[in-house]
PDB file of C-alpha atoms in Angstrom:
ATOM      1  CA  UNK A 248       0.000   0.000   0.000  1.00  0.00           C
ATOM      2  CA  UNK A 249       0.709   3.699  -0.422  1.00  0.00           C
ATOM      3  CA  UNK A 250       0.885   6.658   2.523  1.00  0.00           C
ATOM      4  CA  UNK A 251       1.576  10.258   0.920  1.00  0.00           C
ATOM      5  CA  UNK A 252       2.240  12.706   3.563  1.00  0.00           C
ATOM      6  CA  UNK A 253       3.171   9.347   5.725  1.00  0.00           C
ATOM      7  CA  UNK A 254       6.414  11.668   7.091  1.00  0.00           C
ATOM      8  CA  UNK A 255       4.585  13.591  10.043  1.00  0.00           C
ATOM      9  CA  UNK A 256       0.671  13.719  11.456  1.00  0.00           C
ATOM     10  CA  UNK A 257      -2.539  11.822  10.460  1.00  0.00           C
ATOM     11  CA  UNK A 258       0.053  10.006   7.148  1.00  0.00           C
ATOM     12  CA  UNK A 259       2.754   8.852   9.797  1.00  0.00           C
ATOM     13  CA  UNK A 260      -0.024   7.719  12.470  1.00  0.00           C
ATOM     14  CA  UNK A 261      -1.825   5.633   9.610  1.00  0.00           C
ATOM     15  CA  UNK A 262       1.296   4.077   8.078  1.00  0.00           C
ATOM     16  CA  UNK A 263       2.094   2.723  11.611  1.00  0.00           C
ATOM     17  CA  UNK A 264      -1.372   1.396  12.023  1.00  0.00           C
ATOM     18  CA  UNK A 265      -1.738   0.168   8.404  1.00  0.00           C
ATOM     19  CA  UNK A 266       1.534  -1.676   9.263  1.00  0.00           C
ATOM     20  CA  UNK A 267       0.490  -2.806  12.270  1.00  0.00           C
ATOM     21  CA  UNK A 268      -2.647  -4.508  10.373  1.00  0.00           C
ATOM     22  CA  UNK A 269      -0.299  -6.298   8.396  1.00  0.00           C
ATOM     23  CA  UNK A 270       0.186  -3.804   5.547  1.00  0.00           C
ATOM     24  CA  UNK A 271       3.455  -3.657   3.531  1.00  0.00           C
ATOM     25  CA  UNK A 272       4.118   0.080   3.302  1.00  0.00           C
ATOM     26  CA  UNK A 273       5.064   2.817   0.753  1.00  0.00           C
ATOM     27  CA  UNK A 274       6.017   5.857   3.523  1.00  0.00           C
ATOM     28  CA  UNK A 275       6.082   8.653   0.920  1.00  0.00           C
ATOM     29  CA  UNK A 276       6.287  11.756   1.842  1.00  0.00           C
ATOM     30  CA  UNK A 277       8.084  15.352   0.511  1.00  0.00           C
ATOM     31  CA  UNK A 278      10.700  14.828   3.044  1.00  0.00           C
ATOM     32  CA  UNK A 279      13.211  11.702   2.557  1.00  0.00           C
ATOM     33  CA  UNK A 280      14.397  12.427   6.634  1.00  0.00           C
ATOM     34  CA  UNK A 281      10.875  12.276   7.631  1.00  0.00           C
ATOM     35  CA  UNK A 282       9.700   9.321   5.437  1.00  0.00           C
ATOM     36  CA  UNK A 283      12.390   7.366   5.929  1.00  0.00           C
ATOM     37  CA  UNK A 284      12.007   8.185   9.980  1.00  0.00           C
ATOM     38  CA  UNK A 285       8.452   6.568   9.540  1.00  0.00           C
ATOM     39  CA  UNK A 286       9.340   3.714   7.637  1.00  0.00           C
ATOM     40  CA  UNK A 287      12.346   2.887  10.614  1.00  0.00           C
ATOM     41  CA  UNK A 288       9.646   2.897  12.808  1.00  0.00           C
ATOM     42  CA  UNK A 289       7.157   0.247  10.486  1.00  0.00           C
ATOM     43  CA  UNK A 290      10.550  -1.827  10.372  1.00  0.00           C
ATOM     44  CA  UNK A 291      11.583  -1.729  13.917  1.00  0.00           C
ATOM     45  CA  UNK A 292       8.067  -3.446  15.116  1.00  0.00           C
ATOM     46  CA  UNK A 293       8.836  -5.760  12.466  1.00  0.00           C
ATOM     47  CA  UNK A 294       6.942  -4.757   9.706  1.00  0.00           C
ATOM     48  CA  UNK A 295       7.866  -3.961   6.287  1.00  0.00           C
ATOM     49  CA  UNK A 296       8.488  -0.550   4.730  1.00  0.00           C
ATOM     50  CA  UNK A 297       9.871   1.612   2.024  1.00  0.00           C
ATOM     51  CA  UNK A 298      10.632   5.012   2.011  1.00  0.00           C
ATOM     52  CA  UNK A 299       9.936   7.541  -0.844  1.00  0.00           C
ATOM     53  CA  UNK A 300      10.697  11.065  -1.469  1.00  0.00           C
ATOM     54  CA  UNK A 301       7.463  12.544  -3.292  1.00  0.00           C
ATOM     55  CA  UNK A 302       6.355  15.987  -4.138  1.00  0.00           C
ATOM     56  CA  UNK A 303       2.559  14.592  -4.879  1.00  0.00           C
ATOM     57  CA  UNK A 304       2.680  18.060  -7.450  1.00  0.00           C
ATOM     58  CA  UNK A 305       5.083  16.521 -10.010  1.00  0.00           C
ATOM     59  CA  UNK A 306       3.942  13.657 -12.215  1.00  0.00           C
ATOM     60  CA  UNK A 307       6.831  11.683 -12.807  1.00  0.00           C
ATOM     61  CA  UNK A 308       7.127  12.143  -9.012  1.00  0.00           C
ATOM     62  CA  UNK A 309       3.992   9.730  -8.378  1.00  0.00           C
ATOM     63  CA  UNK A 310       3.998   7.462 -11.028  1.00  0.00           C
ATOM     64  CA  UNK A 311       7.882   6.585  -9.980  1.00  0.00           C
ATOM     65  CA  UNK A 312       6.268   6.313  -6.394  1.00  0.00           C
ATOM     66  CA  UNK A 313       3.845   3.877  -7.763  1.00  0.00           C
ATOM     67  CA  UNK A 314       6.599   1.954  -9.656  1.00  0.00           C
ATOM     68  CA  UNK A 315       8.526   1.395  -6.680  1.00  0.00           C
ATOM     69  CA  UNK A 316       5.755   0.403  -4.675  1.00  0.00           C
ATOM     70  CA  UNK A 317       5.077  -2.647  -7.523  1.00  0.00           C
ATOM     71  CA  UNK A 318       8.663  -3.459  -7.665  1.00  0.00           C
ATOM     72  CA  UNK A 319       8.457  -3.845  -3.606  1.00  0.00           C
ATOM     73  CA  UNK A 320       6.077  -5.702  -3.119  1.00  0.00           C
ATOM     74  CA  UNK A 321       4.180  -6.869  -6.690  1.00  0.00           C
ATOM     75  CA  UNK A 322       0.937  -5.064  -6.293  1.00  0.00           C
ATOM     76  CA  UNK A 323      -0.719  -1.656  -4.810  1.00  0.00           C
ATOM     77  CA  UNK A 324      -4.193  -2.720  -3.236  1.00  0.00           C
ATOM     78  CA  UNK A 325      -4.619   0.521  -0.861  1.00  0.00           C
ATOM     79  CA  UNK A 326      -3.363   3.890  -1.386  1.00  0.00           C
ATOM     80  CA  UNK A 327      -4.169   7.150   1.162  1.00  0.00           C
ATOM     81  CA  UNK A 328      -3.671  10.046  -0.668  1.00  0.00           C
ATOM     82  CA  UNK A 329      -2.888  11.941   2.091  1.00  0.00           C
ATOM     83  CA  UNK A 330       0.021  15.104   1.479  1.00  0.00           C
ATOM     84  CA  UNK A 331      -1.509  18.174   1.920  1.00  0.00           C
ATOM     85  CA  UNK A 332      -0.546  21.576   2.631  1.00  0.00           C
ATOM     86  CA  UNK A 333      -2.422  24.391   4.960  1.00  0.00           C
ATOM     87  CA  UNK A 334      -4.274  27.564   4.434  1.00  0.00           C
ATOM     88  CA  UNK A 335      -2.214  30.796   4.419  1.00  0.00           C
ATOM     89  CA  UNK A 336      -4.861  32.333   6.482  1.00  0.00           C
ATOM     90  CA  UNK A 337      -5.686  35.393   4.459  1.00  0.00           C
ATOM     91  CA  UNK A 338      -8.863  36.799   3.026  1.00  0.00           C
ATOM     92  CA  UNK A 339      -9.185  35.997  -0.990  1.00  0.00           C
ATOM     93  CA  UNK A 340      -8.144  39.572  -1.838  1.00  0.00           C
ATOM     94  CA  UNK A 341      -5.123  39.064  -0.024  1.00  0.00           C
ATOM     95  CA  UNK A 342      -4.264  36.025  -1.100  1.00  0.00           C
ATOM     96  CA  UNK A 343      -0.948  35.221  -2.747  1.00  0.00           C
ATOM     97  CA  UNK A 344      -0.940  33.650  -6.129  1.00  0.00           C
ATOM     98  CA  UNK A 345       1.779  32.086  -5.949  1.00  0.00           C
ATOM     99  CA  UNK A 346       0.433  30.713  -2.222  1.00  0.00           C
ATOM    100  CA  UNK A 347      -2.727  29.618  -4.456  1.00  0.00           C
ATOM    101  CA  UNK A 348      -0.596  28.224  -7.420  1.00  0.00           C
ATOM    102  CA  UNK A 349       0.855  25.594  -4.465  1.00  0.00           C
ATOM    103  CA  UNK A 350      -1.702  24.784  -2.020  1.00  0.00           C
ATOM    104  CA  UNK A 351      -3.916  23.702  -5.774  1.00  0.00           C
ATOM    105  CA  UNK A 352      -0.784  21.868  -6.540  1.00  0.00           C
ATOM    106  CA  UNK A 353      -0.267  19.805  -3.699  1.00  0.00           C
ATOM    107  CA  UNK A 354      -4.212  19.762  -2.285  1.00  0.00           C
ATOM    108  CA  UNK A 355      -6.057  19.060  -5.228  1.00  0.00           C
ATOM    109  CA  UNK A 356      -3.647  18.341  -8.305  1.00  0.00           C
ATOM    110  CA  UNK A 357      -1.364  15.828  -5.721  1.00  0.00           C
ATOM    111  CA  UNK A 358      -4.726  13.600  -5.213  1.00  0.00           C
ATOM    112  CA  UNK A 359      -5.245  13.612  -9.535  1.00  0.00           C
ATOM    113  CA  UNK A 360      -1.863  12.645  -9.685  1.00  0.00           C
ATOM    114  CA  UNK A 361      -1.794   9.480  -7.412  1.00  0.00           C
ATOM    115  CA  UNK A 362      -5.291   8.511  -8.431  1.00  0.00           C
ATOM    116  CA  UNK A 363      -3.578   8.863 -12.373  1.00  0.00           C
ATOM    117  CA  UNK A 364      -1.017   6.552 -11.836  1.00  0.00           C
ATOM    118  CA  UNK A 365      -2.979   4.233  -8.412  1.00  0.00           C
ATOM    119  CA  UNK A 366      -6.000   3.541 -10.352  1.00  0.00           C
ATOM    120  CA  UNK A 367      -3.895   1.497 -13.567  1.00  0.00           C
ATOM    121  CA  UNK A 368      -2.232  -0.376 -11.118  1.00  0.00           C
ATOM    122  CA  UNK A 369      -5.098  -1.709  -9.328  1.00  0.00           C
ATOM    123  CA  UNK A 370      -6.728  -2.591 -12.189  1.00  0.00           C
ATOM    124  CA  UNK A 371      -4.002  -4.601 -13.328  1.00  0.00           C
ATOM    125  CA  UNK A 372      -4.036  -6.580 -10.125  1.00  0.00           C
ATOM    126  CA  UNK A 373      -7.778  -6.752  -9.802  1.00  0.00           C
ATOM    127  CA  UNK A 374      -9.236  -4.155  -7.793  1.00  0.00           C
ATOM    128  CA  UNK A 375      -8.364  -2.323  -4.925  1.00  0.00           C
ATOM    129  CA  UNK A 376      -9.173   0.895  -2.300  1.00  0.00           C
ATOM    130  CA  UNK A 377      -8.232   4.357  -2.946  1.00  0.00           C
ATOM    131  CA  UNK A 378      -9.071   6.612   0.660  1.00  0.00           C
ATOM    132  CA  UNK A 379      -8.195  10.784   0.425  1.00  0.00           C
ATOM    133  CA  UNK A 380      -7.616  13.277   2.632  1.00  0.00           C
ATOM    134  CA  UNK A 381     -10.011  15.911   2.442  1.00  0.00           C
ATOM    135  CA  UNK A 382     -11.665  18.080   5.183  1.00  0.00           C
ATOM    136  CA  UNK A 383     -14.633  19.575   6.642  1.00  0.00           C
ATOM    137  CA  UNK A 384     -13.540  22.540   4.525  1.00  0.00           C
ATOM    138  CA  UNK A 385     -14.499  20.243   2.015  1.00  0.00           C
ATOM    139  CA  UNK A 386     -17.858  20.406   3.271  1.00  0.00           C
ATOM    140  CA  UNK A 387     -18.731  23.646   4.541  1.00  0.00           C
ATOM    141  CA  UNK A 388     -17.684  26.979   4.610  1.00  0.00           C
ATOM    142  CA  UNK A 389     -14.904  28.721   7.217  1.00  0.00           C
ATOM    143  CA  UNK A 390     -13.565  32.478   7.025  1.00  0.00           C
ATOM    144  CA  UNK A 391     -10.429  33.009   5.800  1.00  0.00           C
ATOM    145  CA  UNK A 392      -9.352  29.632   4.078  1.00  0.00           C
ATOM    146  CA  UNK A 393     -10.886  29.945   0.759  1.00  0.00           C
ATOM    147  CA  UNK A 394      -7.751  28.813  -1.206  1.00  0.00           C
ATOM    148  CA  UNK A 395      -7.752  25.556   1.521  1.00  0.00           C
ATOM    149  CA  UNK A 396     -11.491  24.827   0.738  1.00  0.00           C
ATOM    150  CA  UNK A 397     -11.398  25.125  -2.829  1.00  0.00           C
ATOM    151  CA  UNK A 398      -8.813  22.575  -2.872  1.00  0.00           C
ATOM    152  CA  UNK A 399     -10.473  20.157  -0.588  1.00  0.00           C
ATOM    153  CA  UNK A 400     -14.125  21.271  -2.066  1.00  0.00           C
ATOM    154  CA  UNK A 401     -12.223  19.898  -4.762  1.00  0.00           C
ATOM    155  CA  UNK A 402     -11.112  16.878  -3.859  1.00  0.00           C
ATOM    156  CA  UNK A 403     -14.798  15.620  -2.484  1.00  0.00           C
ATOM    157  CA  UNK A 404     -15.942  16.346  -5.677  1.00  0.00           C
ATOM    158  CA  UNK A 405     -12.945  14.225  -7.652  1.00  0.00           C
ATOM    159  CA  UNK A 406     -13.391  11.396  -4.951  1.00  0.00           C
ATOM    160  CA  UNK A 407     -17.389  10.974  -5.316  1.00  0.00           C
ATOM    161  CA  UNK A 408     -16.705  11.214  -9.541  1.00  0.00           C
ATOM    162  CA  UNK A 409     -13.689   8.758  -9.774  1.00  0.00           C
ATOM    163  CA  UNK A 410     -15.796   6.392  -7.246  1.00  0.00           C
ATOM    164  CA  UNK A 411     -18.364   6.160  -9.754  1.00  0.00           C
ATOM    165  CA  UNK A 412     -16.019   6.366 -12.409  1.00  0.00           C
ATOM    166  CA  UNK A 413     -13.876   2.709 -11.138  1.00  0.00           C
ATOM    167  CA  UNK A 414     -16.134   0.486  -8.742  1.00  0.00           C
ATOM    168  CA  UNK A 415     -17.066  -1.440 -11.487  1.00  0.00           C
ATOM    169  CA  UNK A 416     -13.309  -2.242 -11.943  1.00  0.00           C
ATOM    170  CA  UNK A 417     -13.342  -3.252  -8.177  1.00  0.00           C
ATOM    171  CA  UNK A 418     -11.750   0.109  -7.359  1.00  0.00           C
ATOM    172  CA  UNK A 419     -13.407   1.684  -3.725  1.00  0.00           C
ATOM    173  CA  UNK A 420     -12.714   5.297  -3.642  1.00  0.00           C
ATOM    174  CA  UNK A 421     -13.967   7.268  -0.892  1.00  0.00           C
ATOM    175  CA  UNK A 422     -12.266  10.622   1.427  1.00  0.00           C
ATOM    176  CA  UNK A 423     -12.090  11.049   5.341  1.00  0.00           C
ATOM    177  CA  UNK A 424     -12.839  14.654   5.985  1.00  0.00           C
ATOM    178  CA  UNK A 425     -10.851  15.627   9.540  1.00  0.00           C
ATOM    179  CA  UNK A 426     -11.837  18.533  11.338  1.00  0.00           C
ATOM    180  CA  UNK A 427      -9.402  19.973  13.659  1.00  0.00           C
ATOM    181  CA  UNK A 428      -6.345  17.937  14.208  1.00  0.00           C
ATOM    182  CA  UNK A 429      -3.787  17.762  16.736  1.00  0.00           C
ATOM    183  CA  UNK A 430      -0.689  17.646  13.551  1.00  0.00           C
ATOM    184  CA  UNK A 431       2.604  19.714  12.583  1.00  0.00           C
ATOM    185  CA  UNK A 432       0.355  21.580   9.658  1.00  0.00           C
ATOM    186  CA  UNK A 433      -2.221  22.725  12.284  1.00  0.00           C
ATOM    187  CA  UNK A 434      -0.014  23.902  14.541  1.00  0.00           C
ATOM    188  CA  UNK A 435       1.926  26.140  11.703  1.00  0.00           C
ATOM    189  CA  UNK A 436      -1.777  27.811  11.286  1.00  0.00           C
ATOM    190  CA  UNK A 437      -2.576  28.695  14.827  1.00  0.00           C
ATOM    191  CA  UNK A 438       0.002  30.596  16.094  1.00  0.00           C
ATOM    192  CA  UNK A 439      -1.732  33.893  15.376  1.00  0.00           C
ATOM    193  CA  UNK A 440      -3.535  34.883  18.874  1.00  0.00           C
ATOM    194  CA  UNK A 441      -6.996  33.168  19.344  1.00  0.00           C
ATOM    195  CA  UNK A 442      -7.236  31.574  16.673  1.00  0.00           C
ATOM    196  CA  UNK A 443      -6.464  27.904  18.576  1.00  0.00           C
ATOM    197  CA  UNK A 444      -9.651  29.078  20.680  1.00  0.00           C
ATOM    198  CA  UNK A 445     -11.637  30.028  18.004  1.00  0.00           C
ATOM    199  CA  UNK A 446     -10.869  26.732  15.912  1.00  0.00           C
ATOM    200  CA  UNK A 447     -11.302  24.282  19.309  1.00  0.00           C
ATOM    201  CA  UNK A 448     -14.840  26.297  19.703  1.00  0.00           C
ATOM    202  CA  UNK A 449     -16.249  25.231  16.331  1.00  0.00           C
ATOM    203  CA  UNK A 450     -15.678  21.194  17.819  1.00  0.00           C
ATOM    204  CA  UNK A 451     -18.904  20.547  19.980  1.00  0.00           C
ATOM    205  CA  UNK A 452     -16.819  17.699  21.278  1.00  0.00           C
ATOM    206  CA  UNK A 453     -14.619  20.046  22.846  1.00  0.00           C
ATOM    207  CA  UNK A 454     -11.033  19.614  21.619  1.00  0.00           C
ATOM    208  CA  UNK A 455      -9.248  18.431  18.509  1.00  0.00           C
ATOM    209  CA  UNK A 456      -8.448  14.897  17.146  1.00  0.00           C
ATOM    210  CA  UNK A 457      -5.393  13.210  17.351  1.00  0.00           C
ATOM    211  CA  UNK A 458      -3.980  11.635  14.141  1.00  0.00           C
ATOM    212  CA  UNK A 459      -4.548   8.581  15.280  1.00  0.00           C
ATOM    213  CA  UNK A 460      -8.401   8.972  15.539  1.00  0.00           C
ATOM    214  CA  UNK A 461      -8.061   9.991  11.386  1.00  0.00           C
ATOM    215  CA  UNK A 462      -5.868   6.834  10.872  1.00  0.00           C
ATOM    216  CA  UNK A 463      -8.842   4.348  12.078  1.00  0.00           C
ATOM    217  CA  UNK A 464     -11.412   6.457  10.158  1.00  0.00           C
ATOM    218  CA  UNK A 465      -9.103   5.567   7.209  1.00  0.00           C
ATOM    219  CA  UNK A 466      -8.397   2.388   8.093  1.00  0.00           C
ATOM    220  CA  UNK A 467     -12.206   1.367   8.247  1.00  0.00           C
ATOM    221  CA  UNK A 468     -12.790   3.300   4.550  1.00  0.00           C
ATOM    222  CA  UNK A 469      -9.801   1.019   3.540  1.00  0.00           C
ATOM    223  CA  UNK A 470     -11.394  -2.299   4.983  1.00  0.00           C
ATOM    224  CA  UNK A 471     -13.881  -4.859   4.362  1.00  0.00           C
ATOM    225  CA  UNK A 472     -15.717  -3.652   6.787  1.00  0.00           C
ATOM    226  CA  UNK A 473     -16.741  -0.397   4.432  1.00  0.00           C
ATOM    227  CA  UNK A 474     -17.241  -3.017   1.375  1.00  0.00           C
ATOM    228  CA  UNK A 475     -20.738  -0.844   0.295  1.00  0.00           C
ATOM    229  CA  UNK A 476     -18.984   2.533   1.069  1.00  0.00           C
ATOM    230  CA  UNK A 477     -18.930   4.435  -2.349  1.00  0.00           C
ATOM    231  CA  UNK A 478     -18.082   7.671  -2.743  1.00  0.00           C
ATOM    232  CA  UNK A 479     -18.695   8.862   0.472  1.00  0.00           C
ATOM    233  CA  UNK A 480     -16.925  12.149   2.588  1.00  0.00           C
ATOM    234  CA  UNK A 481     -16.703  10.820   5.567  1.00  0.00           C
ATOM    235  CA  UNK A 482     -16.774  13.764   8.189  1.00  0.00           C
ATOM    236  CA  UNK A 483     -14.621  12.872  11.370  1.00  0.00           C
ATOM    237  CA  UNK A 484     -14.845  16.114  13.270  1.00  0.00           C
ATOM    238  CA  UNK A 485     -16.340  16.039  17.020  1.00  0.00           C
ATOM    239  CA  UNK A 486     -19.656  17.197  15.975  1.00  0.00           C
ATOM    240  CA  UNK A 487     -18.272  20.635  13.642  1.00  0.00           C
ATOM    241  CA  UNK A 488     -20.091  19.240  10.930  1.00  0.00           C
ATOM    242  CA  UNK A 489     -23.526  18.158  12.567  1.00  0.00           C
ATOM    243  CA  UNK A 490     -24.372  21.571  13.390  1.00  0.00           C
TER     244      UNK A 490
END
């Protein structure tokens, strides 16, 4: 199987329980230190692992990542499409383009590209499970992330289209949609005053997630268990989305 993002946050937390669920593991991720940190970890509980340095933005860069992962272990069954990157945090006037040109890259054009190259490979060995990162910002509306939303707006919409596009090949695709979660990205975005209060306060459960709590979400999409799950957004987000 394949982890993007699996150097840090909800991808390292799911390649360690993928792994731990007897899942051979493509840790892929921007950073070689970081990837290759997670994939020590798979290793040292005696699992097995490989490391790869991805930008999910570059084409050749995932369908290489792909290629490795067949030559490793003969087959890709389950990929997360996980690498994202956060919201800048300005209003859409203010907004960079350049900051828009990369969070599109990575968000919404880094799923496109793994699907691009995952979906072939599945088919050639039968069928498989695709799960995505998205977020509640997929699913509603929040001041001052409209770049961030679009993208994962975005990436609802590609999940429920490719879904219907590929179960008939035996191909699952669905997205978990996290709402506020304890991880490195988050923590880059709050550290303007209040806005760690005013984030927690939009959680009727009363705090945020821990990666972990995204990894099972994705780890039930990615089971038998979800076997008549199609094309859904799965919201896992104390209650912010209920409301």
């Amino acid at each position: 199987m394949i982890v993007t993002g699996g150097g840090s946050g909800i991808g390292r937390a799911a390649a360690l329980l993928f792994a731990r669920e007897g899942g051979q593991v493509v840790v892929a991720d921007r950073s070689a230190e970081q990837a290759r940190a997670t994939a020590g970890m798979i290793t040292a509980a005696g699992g097995r692992a490989l490391a790869v340095a991805v930008d999910v933005a570059e084409s050749v860069r995932c369908a290489d990542m792909v290629e490795r992962c067949l030559e490793a272990f003969g087959r890709l069954d389950i990929a997360f499409n996980n690498a994202g990157v956060g919201s800048t945090g300005f209003d859409l006037p203010e907004e960079d383009e350049e900051a828009w040109d990369r969070i599109a890259a990575v968000n919404l054009k880094g799923v496109f590209l793994c699907m691009k190259y995952e979906i072939p490979a599945m088919r050639r060995g039968g069928g498989g499970v695709i799960v995505n990162t998205a977020s509640v910002a997929g699913l509603v509306g929040e001041k001052g992330i409209a770049t961030y939303a679009a993208t994962k707006h975005g990436v609802v919409g590609m999940t429920r289209t490719a879904a219907l596009d590929h179960i008939g090949e035996n191909i699952r695709i669905n997205a978990v949609c996290p709402g506020g979660t304890l991880t490195p990205m988050v923590a880059r975005s709050m550290q303007r005053p209040g806005v760690a209060e005013l984030r927690m306060a939009r959680h009727p459960i009363g705090r945020f997630a821990q990666p972990e709590e995204i990894a099972r979400a994705a780890l039930f999409l990615a089971s038998d268990d979800a076997s008549f799950i199609v094309g859904h957004a799965l919201p896992v987000d104390g209650g912010l989305t209920a409301q």
